[in-house]
Short mmCIF file of C-alpha atoms in Angstrom, two decimals:
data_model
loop_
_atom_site.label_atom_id
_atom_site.label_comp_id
_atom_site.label_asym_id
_atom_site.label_seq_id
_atom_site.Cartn_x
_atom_site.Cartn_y
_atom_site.Cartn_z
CA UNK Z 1 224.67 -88.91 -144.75
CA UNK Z 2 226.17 -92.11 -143.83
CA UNK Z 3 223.23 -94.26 -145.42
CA UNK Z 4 221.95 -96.16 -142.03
CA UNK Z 5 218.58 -95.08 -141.09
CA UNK Z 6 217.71 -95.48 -137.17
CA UNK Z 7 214.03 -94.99 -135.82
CA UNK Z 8 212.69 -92.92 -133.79
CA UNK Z 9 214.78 -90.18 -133.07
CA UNK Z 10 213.45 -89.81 -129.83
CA UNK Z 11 211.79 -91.78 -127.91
CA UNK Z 12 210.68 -91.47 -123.94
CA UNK Z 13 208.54 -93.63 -122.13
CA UNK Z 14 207.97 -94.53 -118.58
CA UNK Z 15 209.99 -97.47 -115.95
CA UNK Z 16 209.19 -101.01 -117.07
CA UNK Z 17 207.76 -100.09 -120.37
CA UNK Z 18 209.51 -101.92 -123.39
CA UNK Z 19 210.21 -100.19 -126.85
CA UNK Z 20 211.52 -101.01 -129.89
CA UNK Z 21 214.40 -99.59 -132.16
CA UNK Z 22 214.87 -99.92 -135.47
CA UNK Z 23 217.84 -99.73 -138.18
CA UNK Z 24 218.33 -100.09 -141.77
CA UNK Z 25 221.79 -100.91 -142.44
CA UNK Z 26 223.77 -99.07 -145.88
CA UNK Z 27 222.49 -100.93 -149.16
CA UNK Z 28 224.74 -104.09 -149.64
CA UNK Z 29 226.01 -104.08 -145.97
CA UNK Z 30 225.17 -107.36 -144.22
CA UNK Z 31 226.73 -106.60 -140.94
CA UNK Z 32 225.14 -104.59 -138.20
CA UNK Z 33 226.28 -103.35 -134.87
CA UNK Z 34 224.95 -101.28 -131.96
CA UNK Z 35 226.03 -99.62 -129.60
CA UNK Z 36 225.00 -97.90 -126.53
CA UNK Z 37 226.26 -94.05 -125.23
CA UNK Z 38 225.72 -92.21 -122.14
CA UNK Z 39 227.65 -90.15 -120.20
CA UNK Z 40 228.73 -92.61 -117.77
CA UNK Z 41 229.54 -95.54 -119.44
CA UNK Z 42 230.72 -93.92 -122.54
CA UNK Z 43 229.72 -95.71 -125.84
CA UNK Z 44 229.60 -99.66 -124.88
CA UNK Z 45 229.42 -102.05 -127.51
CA UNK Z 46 226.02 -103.99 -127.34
CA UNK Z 47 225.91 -106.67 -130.29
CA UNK Z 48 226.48 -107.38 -133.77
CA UNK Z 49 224.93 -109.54 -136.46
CA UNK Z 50 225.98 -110.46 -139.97
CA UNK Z 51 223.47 -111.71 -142.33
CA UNK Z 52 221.00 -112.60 -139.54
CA UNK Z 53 222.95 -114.29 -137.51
CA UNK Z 54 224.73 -113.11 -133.90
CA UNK Z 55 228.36 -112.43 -134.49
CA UNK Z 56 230.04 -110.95 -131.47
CA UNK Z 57 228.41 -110.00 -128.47
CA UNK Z 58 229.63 -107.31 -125.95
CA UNK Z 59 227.94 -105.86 -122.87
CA UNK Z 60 224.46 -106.51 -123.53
CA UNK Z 61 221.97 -106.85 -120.58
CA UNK Z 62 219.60 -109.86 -120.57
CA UNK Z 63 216.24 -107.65 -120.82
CA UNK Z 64 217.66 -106.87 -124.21
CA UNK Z 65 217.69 -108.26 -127.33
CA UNK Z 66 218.11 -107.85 -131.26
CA UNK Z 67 217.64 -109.75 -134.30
CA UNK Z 68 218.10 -108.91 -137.86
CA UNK Z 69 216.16 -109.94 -140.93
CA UNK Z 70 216.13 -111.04 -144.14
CA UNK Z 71 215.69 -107.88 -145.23
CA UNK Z 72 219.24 -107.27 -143.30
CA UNK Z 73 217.68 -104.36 -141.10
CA UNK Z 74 217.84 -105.05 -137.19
CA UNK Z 75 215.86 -104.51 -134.42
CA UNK Z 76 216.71 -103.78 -130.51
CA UNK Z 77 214.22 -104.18 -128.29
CA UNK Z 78 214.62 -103.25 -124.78
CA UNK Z 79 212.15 -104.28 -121.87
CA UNK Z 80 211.87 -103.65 -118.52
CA UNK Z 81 213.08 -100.47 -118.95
CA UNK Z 82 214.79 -98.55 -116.02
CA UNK Z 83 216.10 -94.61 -115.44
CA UNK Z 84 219.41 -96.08 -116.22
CA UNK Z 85 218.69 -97.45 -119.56
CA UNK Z 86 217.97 -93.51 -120.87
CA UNK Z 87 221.27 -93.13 -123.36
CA UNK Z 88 221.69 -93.14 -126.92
CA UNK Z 89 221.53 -96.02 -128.96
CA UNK Z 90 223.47 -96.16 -132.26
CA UNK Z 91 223.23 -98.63 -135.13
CA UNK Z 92 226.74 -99.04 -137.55
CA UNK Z 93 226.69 -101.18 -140.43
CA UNK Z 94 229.57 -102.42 -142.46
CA UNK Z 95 230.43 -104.58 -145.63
CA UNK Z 96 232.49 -107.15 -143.83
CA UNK Z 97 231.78 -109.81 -141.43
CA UNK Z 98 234.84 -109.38 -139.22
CA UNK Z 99 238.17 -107.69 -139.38
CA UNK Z 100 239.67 -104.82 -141.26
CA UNK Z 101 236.69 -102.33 -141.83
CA UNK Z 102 234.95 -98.98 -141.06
CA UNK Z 103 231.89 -98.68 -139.39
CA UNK Z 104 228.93 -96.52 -140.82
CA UNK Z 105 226.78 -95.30 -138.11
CA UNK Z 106 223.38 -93.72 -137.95
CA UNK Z 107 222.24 -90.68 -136.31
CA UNK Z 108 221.21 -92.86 -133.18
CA UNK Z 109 217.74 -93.09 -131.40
CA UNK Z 110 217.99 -91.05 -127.57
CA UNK Z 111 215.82 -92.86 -125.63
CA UNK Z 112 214.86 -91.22 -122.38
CA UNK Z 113 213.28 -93.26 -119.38
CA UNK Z 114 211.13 -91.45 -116.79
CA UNK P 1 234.83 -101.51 -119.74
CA UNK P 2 236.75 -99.19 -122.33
CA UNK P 3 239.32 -101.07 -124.50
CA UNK P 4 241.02 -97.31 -124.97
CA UNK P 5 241.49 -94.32 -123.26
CA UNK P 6 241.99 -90.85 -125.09
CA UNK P 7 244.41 -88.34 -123.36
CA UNK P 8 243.49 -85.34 -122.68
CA UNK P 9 240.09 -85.35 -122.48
CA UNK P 10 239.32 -82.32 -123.35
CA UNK P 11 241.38 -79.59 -125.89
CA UNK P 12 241.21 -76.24 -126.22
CA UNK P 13 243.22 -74.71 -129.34
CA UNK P 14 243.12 -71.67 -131.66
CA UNK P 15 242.44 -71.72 -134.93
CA UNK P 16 245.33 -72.76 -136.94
CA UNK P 17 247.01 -74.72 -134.16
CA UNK P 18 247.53 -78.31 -134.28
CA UNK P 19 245.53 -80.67 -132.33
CA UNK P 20 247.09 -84.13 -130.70
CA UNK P 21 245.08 -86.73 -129.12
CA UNK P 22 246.30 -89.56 -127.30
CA UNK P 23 245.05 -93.05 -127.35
CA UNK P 24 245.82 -95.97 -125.17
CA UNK P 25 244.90 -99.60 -125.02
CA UNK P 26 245.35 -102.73 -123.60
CA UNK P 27 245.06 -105.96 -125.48
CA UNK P 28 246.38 -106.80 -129.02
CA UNK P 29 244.75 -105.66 -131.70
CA UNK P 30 243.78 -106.09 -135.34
CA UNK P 31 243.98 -102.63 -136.21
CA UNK P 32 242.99 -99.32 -134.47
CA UNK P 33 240.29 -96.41 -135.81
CA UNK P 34 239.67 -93.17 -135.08
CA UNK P 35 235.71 -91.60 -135.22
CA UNK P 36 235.13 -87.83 -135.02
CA UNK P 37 231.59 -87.25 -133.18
CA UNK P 38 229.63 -83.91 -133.26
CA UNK P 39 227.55 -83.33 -130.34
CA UNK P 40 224.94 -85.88 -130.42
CA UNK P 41 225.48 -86.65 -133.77
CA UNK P 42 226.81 -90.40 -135.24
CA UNK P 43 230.10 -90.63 -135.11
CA UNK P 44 232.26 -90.85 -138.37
CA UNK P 45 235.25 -92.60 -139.41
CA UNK P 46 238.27 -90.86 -140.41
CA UNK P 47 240.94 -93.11 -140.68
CA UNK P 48 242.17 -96.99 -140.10
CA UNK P 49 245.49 -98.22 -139.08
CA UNK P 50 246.48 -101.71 -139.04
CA UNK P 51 248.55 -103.81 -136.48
CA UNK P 52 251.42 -103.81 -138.81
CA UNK P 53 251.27 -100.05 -139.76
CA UNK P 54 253.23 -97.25 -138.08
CA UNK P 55 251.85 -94.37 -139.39
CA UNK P 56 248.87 -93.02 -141.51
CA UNK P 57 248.28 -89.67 -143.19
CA UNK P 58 244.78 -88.71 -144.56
CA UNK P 59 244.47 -84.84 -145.39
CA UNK P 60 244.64 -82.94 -142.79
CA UNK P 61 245.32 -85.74 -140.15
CA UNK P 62 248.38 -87.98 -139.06
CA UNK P 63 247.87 -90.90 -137.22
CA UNK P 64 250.62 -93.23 -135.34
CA UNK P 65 250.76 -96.39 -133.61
CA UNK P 66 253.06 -97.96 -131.49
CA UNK P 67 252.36 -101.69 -131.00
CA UNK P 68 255.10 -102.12 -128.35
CA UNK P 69 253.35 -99.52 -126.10
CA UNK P 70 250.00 -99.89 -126.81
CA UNK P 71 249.19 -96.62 -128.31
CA UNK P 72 248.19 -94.24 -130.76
CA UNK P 73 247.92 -90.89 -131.43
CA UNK P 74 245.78 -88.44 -133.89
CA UNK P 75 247.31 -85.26 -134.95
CA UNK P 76 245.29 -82.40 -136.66
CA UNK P 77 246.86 -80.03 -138.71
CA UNK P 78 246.06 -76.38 -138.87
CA UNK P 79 242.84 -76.93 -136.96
CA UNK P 80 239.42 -74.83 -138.16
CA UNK P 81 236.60 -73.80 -135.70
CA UNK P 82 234.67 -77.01 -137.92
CA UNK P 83 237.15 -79.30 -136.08
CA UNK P 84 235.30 -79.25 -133.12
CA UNK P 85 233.92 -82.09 -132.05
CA UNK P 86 234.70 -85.44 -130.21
CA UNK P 87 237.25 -87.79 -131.09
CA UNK P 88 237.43 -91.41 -130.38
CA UNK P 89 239.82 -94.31 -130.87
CA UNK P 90 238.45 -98.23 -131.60
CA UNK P 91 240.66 -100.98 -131.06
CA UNK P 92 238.91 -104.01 -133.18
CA UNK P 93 239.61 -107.40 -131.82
CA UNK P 94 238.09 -110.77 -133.65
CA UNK P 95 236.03 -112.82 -131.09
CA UNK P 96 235.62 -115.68 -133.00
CA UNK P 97 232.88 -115.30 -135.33
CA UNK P 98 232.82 -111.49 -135.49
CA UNK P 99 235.00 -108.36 -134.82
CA UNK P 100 234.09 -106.14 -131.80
CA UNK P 101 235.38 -102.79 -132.28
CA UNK P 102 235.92 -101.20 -128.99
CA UNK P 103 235.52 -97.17 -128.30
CA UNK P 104 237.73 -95.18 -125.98
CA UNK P 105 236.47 -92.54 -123.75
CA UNK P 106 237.22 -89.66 -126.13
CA UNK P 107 238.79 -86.35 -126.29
CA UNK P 108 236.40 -83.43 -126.66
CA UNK P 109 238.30 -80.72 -128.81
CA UNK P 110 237.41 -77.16 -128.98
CA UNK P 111 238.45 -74.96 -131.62
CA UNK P 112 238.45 -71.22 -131.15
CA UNK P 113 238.29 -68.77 -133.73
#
């Protein structure tokens, strides 16, 4: 158990709908990532925050967005959802802002678009 | 894109063979990682290397880098059937305020009893 909790599990919903995922980083981390893995693209590096604030961004499409809160857990909301968007969508956390440190991942949310 | 691409991608090996995976990128880095992923599972770290660091052992696993060619490799010792899994490298470059750590394409490994 790596100690980041991601919600749902599973998720599928229809074209143009809009969901919500949700992560609780490890107690004490302050910096989250996530990523994004299917079987085309491999796993693509989406965003990360430290302490509620945007850190680094990576390939991250415009009908997507996260934030994370005081509380330090995160939220990725994607809208306008399309087939293409089905993949599975992991949260890491880590102790350190930047540099020089592991990542602890969850078990991911697979999110399915029909 | 992919910062890193694993070589092969995939392995099949008895058990009790050793397992090498091949990693190659193509900017500079801060220091390279390798994950191990079960199928559809989170992937886990097993072991850091930094820019300045040639080599790495951890257990079961050996890990080199080569700076000058813009690799690394993972070796697994006297491989079990519970080695199976996917393997990824993660370059980690600083973008300013943050690090982006960067996942190659992986190497699926099967280990046969």
């Amino acid at each position: 158990d790596s100690g980041v909790t991601q919600t749902p599990k599973h998720l599928i919903t229809a074209t143009g709908q809009r969901v919500t995922l949700r992560c609780s980083p490890r107690s004490g981390d302050l910096s989250v990532y996530w990523y994004q893995q299917s079987l085309d693209q491999g796993l693509q590096f989406l965003i990360q925050y430290y302490n509620g604030e945007e850190r680094a961004k990576g390939n991250i499409l415009e009908r997507f967005s996260a934030q994370q809160f005081p509380d330090l857990h995160s939220e990725l909301n994607l809208s306008s959802l399309e087939l293409g968007d089905s993949a599975l969508y992991f949260c890491a956390s880590s102790a350190y802002p930047g540099g020089t440190g592991e990542l602890f991942f969850g078990e991911g949310s697979r999110l399915t678009v029909l | 894109s992919q910062q890193g691409e694993e070589d092969p991608q995939a392995l099949s090996i008895q058990e009790g063979e050793n397992a090498t995976m091949n990693c190659s990128y193509k900017t500079s880095i801060n220091n390279l990682q390798w994950y191990r992923q079960n199928s559809g599972r989170g992937l886990v770290h097993l072991i850091l290397i930094r820019s300045n660091e040639r080599e790495k052992h951890s257990g079961r696993l050996r890990v080199t880098l080569d700076t000058s060619k813009k690799s690394s490799s993972l070796l697994i010792t006297a491989s079990r059937a519970a080695d199976t899994a996917s393997y990824f490298c993660a370059t980690e470059l600083f973008t300013g305020g943050g690090n982006k750590l960067t996942f190659g394409t992986g190497t699926q490994l099967k280990v046969e009893l």
